[in-house]
GROMACS .gro file of C-alpha atoms in nm:
model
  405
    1UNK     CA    1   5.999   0.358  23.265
    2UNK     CA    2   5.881   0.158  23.029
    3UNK     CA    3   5.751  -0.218  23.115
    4UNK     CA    4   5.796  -0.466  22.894
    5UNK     CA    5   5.869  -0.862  22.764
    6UNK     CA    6   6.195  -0.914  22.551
    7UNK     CA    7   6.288  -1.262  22.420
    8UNK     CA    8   6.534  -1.313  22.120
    9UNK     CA    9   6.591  -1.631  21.963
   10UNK     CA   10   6.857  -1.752  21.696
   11UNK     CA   11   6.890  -2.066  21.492
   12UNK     CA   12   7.198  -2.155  21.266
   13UNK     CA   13   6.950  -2.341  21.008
   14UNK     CA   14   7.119  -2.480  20.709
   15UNK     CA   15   7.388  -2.302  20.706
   16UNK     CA   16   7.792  -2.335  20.822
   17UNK     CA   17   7.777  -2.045  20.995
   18UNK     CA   18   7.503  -1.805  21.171
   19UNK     CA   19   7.587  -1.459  21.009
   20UNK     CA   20   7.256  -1.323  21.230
   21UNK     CA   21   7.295  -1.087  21.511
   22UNK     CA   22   7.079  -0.951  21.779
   23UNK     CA   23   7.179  -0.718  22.038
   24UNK     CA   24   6.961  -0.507  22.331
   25UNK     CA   25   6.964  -0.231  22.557
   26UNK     CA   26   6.775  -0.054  22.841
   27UNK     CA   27   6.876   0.356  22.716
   28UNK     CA   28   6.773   0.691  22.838
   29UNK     CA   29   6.571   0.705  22.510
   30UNK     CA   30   6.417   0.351  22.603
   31UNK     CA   31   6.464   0.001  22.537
   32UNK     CA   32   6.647   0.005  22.247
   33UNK     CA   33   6.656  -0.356  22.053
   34UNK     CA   34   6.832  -0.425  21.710
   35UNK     CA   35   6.861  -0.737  21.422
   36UNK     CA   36   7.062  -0.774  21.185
   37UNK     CA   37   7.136  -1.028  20.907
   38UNK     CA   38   7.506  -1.007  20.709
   39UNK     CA   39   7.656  -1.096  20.395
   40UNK     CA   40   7.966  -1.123  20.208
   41UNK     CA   41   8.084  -1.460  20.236
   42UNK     CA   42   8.391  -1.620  20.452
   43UNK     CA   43   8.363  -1.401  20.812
   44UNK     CA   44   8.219  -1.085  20.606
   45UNK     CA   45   7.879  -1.153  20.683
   46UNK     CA   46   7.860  -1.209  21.064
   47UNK     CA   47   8.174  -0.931  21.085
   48UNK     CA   48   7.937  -0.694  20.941
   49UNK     CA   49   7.620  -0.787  21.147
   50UNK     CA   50   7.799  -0.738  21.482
   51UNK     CA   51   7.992  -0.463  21.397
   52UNK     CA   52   7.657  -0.309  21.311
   53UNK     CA   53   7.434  -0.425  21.650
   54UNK     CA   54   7.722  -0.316  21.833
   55UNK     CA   55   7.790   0.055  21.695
   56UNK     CA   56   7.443   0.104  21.691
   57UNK     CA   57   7.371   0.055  22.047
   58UNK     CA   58   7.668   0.200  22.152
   59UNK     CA   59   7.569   0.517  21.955
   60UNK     CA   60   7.265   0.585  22.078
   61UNK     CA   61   7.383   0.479  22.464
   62UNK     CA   62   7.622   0.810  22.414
   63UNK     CA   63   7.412   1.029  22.211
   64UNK     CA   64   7.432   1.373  22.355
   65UNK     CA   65   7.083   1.464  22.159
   66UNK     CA   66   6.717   1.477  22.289
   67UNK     CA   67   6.538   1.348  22.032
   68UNK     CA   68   6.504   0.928  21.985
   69UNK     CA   69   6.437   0.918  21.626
   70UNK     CA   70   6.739   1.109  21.509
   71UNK     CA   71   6.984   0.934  21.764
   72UNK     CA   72   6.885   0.609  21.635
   73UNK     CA   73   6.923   0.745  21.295
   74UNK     CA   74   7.264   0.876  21.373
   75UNK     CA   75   7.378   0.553  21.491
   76UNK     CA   76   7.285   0.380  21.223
   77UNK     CA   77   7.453   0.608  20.974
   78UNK     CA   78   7.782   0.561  21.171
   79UNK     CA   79   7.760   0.196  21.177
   80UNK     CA   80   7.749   0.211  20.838
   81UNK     CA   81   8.032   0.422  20.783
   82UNK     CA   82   8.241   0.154  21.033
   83UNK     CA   83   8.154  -0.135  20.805
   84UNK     CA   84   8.230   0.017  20.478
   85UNK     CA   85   8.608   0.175  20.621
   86UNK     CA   86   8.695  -0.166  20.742
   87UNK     CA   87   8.578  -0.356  20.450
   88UNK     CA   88   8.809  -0.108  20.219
   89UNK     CA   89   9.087  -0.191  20.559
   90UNK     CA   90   9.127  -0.536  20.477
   91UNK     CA   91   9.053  -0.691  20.144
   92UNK     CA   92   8.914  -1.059  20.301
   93UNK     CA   93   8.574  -0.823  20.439
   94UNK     CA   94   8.561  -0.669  20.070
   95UNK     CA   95   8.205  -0.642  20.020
   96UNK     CA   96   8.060  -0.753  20.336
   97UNK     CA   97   7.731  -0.570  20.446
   98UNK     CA   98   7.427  -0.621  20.654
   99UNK     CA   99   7.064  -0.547  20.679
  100UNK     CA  100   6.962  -0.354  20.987
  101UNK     CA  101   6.591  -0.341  21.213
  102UNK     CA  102   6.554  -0.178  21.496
  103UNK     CA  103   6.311  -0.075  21.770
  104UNK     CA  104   6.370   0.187  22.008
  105UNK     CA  105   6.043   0.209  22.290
  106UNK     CA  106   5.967   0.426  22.559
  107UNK     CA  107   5.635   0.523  22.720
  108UNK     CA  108   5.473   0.767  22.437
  109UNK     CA  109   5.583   0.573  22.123
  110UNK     CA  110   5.772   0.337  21.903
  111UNK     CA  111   6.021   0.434  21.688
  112UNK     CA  112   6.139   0.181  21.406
  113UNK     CA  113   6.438   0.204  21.167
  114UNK     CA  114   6.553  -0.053  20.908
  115UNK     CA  115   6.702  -0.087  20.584
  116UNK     CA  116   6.705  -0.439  20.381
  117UNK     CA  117   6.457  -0.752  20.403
  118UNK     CA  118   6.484  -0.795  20.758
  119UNK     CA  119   6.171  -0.722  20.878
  120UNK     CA  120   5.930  -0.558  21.214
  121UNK     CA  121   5.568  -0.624  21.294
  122UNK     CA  122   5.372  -0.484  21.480
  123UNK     CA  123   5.026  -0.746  21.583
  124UNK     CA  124   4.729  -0.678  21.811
  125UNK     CA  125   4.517  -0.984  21.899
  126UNK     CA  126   4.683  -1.188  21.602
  127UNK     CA  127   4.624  -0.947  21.317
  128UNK     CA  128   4.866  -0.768  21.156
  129UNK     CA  129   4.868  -0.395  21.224
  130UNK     CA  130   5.184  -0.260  21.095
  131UNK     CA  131   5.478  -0.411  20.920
  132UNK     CA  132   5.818  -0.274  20.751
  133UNK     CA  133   5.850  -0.269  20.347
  134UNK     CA  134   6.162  -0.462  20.221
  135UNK     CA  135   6.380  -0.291  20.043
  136UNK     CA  136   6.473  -0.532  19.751
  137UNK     CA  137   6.439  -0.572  19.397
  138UNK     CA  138   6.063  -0.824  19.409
  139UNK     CA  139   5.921  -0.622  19.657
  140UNK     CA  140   5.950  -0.290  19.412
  141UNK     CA  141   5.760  -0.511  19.195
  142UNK     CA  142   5.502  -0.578  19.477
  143UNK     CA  143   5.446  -0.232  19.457
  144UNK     CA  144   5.397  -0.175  19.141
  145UNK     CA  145   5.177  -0.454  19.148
  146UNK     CA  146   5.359  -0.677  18.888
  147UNK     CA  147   5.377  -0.946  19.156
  148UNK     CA  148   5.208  -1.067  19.446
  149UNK     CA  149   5.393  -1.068  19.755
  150UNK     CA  150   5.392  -1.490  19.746
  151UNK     CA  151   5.499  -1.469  19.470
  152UNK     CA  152   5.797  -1.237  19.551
  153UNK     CA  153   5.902  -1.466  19.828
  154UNK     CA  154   5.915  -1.765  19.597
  155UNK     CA  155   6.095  -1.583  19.310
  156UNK     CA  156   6.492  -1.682  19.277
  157UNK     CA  157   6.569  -1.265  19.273
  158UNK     CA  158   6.374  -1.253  19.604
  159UNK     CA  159   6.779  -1.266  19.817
  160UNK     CA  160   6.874  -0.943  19.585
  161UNK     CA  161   6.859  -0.575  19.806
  162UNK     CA  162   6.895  -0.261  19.734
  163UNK     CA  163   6.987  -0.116  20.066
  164UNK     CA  164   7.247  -0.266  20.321
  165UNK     CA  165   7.454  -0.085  20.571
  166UNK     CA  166   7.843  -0.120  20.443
  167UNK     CA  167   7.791  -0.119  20.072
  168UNK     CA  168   7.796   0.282  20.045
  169UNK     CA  169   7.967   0.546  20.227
  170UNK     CA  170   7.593   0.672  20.300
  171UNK     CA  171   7.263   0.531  20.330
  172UNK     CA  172   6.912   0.595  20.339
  173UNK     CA  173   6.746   0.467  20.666
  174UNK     CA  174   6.342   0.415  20.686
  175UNK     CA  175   6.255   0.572  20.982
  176UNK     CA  176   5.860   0.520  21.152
  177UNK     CA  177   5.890   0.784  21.454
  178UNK     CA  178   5.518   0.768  21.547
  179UNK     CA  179   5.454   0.393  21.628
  180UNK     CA  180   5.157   0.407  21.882
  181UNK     CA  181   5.113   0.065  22.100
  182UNK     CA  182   4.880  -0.114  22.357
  183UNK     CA  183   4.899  -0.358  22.636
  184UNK     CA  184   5.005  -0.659  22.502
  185UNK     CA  185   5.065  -0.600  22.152
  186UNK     CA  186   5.342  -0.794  22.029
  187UNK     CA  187   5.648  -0.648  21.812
  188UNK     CA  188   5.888  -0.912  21.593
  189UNK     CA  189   6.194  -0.830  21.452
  190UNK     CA  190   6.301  -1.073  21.227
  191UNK     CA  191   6.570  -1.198  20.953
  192UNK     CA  192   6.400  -1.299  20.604
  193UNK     CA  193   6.511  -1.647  20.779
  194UNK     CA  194   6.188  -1.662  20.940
  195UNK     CA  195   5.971  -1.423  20.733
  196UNK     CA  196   6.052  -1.551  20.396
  197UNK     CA  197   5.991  -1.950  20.521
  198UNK     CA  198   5.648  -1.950  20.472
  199UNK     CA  199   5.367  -1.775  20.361
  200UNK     CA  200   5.250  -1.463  20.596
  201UNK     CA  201   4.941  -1.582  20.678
  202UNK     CA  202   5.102  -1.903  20.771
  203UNK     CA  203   5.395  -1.682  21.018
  204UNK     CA  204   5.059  -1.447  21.162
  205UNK     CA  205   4.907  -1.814  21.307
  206UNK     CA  206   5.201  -1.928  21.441
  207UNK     CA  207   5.209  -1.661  21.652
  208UNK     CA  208   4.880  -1.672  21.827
  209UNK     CA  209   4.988  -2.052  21.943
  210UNK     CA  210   5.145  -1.883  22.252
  211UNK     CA  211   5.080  -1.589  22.532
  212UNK     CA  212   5.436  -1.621  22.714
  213UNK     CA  213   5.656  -1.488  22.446
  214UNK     CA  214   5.962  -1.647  22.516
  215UNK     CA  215   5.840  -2.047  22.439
  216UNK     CA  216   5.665  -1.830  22.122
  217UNK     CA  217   6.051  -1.720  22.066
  218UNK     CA  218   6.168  -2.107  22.105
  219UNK     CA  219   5.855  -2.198  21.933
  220UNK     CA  220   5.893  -2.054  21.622
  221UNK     CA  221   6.227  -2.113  21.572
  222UNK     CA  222   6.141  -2.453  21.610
  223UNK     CA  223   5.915  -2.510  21.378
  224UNK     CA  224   6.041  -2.250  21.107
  225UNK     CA  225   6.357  -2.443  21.150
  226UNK     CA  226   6.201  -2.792  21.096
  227UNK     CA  227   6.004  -2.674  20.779
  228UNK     CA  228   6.361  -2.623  20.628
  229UNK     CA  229   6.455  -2.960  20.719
  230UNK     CA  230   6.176  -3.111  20.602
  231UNK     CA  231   6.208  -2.931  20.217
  232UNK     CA  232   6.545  -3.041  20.223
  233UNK     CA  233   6.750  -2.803  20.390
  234UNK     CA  234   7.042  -2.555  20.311
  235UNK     CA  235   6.757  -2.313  20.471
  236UNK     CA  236   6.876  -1.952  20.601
  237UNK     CA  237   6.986  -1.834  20.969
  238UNK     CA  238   6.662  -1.780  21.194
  239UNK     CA  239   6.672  -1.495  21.423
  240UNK     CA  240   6.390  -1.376  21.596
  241UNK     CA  241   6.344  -1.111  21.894
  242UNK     CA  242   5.989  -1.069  22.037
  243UNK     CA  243   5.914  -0.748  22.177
  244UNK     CA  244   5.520  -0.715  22.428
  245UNK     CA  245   5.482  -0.378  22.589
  246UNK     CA  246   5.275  -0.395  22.919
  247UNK     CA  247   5.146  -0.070  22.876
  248UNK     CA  248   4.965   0.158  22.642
  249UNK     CA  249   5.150   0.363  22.484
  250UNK     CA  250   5.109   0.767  22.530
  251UNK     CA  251   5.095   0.794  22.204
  252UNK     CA  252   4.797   0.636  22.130
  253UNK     CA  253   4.598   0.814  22.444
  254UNK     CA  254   4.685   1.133  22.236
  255UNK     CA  255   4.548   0.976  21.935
  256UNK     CA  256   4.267   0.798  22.059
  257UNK     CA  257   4.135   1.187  22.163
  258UNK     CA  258   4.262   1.367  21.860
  259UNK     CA  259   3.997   1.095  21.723
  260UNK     CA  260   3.734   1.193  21.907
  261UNK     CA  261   3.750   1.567  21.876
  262UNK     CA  262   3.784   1.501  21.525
  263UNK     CA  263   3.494   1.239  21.480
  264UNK     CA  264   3.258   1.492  21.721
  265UNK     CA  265   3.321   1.754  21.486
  266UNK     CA  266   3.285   1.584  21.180
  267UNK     CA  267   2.957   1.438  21.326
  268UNK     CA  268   2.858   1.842  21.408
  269UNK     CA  269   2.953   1.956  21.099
  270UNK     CA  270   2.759   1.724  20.906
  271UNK     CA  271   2.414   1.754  21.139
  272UNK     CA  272   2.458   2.088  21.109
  273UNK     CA  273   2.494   2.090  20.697
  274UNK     CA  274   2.204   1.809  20.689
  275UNK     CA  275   1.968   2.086  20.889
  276UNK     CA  276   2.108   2.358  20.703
  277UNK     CA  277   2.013   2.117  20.358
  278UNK     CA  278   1.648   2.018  20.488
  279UNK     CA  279   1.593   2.375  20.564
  280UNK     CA  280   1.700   2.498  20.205
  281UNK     CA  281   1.445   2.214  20.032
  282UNK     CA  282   1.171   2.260  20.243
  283UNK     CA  283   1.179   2.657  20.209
  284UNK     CA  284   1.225   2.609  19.793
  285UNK     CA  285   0.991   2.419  19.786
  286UNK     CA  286   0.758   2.662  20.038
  287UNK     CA  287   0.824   2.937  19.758
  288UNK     CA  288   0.797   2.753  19.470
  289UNK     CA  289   0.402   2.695  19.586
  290UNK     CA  290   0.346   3.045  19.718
  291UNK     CA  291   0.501   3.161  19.365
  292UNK     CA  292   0.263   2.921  19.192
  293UNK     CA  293   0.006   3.093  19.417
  294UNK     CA  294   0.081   3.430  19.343
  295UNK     CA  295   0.121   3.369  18.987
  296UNK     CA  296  -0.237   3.235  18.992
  297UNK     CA  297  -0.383   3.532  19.193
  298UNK     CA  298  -0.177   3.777  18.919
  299UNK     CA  299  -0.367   3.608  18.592
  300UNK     CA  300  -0.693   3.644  18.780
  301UNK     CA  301  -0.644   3.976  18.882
  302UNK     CA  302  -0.484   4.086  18.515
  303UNK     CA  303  -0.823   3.895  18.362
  304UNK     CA  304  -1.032   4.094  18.578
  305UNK     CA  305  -0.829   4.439  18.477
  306UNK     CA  306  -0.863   4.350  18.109
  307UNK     CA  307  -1.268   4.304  18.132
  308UNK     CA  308  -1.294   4.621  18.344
  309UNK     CA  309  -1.088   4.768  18.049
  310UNK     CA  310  -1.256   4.667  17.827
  311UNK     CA  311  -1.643   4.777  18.031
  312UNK     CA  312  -1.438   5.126  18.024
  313UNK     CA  313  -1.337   5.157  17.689
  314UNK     CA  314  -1.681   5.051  17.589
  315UNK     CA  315  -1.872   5.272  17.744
  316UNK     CA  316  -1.645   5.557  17.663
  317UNK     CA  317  -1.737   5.478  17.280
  318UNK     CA  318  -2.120   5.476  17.370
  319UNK     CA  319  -2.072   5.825  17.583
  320UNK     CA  320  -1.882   5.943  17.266
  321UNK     CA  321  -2.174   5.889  17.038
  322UNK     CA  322  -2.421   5.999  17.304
  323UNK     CA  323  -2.249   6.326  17.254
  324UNK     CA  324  -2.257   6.375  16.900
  325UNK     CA  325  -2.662   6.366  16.887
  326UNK     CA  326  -2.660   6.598  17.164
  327UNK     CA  327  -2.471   6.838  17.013
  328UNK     CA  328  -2.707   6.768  16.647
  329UNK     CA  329  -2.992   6.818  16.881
  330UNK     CA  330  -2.900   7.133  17.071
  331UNK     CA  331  -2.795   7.318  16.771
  332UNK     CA  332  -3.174   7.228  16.592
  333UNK     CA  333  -3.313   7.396  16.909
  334UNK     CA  334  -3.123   7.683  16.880
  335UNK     CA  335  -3.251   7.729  16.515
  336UNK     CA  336  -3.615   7.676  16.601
  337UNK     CA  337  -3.556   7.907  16.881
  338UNK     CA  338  -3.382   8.190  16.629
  339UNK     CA  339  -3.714   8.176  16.450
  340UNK     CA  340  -3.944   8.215  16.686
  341UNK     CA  341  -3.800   8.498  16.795
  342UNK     CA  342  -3.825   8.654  16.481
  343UNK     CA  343  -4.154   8.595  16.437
  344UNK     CA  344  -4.241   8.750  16.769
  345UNK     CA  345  -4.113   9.031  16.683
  346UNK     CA  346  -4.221   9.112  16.344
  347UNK     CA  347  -4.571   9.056  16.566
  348UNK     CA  348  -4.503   9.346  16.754
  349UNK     CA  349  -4.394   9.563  16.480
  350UNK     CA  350  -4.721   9.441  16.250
  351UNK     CA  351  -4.553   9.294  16.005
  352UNK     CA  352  -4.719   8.971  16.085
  353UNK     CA  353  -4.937   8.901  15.775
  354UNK     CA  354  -5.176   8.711  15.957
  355UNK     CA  355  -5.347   8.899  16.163
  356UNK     CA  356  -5.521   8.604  16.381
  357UNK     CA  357  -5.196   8.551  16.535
  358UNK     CA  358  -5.048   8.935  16.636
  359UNK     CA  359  -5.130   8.869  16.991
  360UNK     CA  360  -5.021   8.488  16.998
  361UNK     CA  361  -4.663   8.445  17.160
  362UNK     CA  362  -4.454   8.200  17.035
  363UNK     CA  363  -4.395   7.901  17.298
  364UNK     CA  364  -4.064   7.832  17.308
  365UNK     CA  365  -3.895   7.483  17.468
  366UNK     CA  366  -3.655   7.526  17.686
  367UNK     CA  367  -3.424   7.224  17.697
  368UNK     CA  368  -3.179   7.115  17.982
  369UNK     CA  369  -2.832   7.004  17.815
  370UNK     CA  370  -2.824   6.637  18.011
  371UNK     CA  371  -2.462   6.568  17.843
  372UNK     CA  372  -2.284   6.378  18.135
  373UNK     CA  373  -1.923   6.505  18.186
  374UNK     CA  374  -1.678   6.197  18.078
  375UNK     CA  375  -1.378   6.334  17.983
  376UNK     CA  376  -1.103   6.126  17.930
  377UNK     CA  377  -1.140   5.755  17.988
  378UNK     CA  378  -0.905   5.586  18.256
  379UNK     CA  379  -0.616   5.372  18.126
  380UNK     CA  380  -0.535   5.147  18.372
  381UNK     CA  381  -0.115   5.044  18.361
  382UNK     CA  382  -0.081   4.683  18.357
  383UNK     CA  383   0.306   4.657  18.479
  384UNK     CA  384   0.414   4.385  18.378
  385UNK     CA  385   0.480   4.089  18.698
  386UNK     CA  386   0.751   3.846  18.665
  387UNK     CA  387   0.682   3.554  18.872
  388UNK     CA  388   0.968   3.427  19.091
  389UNK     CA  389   1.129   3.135  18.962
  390UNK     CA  390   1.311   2.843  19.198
  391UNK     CA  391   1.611   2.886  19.267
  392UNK     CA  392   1.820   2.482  19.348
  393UNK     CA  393   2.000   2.561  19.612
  394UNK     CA  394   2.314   2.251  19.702
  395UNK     CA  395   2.619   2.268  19.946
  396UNK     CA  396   2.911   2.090  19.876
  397UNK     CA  397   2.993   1.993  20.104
  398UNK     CA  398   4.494   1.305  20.904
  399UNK     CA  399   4.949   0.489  21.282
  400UNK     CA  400   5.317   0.587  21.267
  401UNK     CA  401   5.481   0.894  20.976
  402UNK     CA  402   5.713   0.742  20.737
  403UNK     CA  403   6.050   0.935  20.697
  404UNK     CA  404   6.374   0.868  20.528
  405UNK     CA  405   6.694   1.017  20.704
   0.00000   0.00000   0.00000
């Protein structure tokens, strides 16, 4: 069961009549809580507003459904369709209507529905952490950025709306299903009575003048109300219902560890691409010296092939010519050698015609052929060696969901 503070306030202001209406309940969904501001002029505008509080809780008090969100939603939709049939019913409510924000808490979450300038907020310690957009003509300019949101409270188009329950057979509801909450953050639903009296920054310190939120309730009112006075009144209804949850919400327990997984493994993920990245530069940049190394060793080793080359090819040129006078040489020898065999013999067959030398034998020379075998000289293949170049080496490196029913 939930646990929780609850204290609504309403002021008539300037006005002849208070056309604001507030309305609670304790249902099986949760405390359920609603605000509404009406229009239309004569007894339109607070018909409408109470018509609406009242079908709405009563809706979502007999909702056969399970789910929060789409019973409030529900209810909504059929208090709109009860304020437009009895405005068509009786001509004096022609055109009455009525903006609509509601809260609906329970242990795991908040659920907020609106549609109009009536407003929720949502504050932790003082500062804002959540608020509903207004539906109305200024505040599509806010958006766009055309105007500020002062000035969209200040303009003379800031009472015109775009959405009010009553004015259409259908309408769109805002729903925020996923509202988390803590202990002691404060929710305020309020008419643009109170939220379009003063500048926001001005309503956010008014309400951190007070813990006990019911004199904050009184408080406010009081003051908002004699601001009006004091500017001259004619001022708008005030109606204001403070909402404090004394417990945090389950919501945010689930959040608060879908947070931490999620910031654990982002922080993994990124120590473990920042290793990953160190390794990568410090391993280029390992290879880009050993290629620088091994490019050096390659040109001295390819300028030490060329010179043996060259030594080779050299000396295969001086073996070459070596060879040539050999061979002159060898056949000389053999020529000498043919005629002193010749004469030898005409010796021995006395044709010799001098006779001092029949007897003499020729000497002949024997000479060893020295020519060293060289054959071929070696070639040596130079294949050619690409060095290996650097490769660079980079690696590139989900409070509430907004829904309209």
């Amino acid at each position: 069961m939930i646990k929780y503070n609850y204290a609504p306030q309403t002021a008539i202001g300037g006005r002849k009549e208070n056309q604001d209406t507030e309305g609670s309940f304790l249902t099986k969904f949760g405390l359920l809580a609603v605000v509404c501001d009406g229009m239309g002029g004569a007894a339109g505008g607070k018909t409408a507003s109470s018509m609406a509080v009242n079908t709405i809780i009563e809706e979502v008090i007999n909702s056969s459904g399970s789910m929060p969100a789409q019973a409030l939603a529900t209810a909504i939709k059929k208090a709109n369709q009860e304020i437009f049939n009895r405005s068509r019913q009786q001509p004096q409510l022609r055109g009455m209507g009525t903006t609509v924000t509601a809260i609906l808490i329970n242990e795991e979450k908040a659920i907020i529905a609106h549609a109009g300038d009536s407003r929720v907020y949502q504050l932790r310690d003082g500062k804002k952490v959540f608020r509903t957009n207004d539906h109305s003509k200024v505040f599509e300019l806010v958006k766009r950025g055309i105007l500020s949101e002062e000035q969209a409270r200040l303009s003379e188009e800031s009472n015109i709306i775009q959405r009010a329950l009553g004015i259409a057979p259908d309408i769109d509801v805002e729903i925020n299903d996923n509202i988390p909450f803590l202990k002691g953050d404060l929710f305020m639903l309020c008419t643009d009575g109170v939220c379009g009296a003063l500048p926001e920054e001005d309503l956010l310190l008014l309400l951190q003048k007070e813990k006990n939120v019911k004199r904050l309730s009184e408080q406010l009112i009081q003051q908002i109300d004699f601001l009006g006075n004091q500017q001259g009144g004619g001022h708008d209804n005030l109606t204001v219902a403070l909402l404090q949850p004394l417990i945090n919400s389950k919501l945010d327990v689930i959040i608060d560890m879908k947070t931490k997984i999620t910031i654990y493994a982002l922080a993994s993920m990124v120590a473990i691409l920042s290793a990953a990245l160190i390794y990568l530069l410090l391993f280029s940049d390992s290879r880009a010296k050993i290629t620088q190394g091994e490019n050096s060793d390659l040109k001295k080793e390819k300028a030490k092939i060329d010179s043996l080359q060259g030594v080779v090819i050299r000396q295969a040129n001086i073996l070459s010519g070596k060879n040539s006078d050999l061979k002159k040489e060898k056949t000389d020898s053999s020529e000498n050698k043919g005629i002193s065999v010749k004469k030898q013999a005409d010796a021995h067959s006395g044709k010799n015609s001098d006779p001092g030398n029949v007897n003499k034998s020729a000497k002949v020379k024997k000479e060893k052929d020295s020519t060293p075998k060289t054959g071929q000289p070696k070639s040596i293949e130079e294949n050619p060696v690409t060095p290996k170049e650097k490769a660079d080496s980079s690696e590139k490196k989900s409070p509430g969901s907004s829904n309209i029913w």
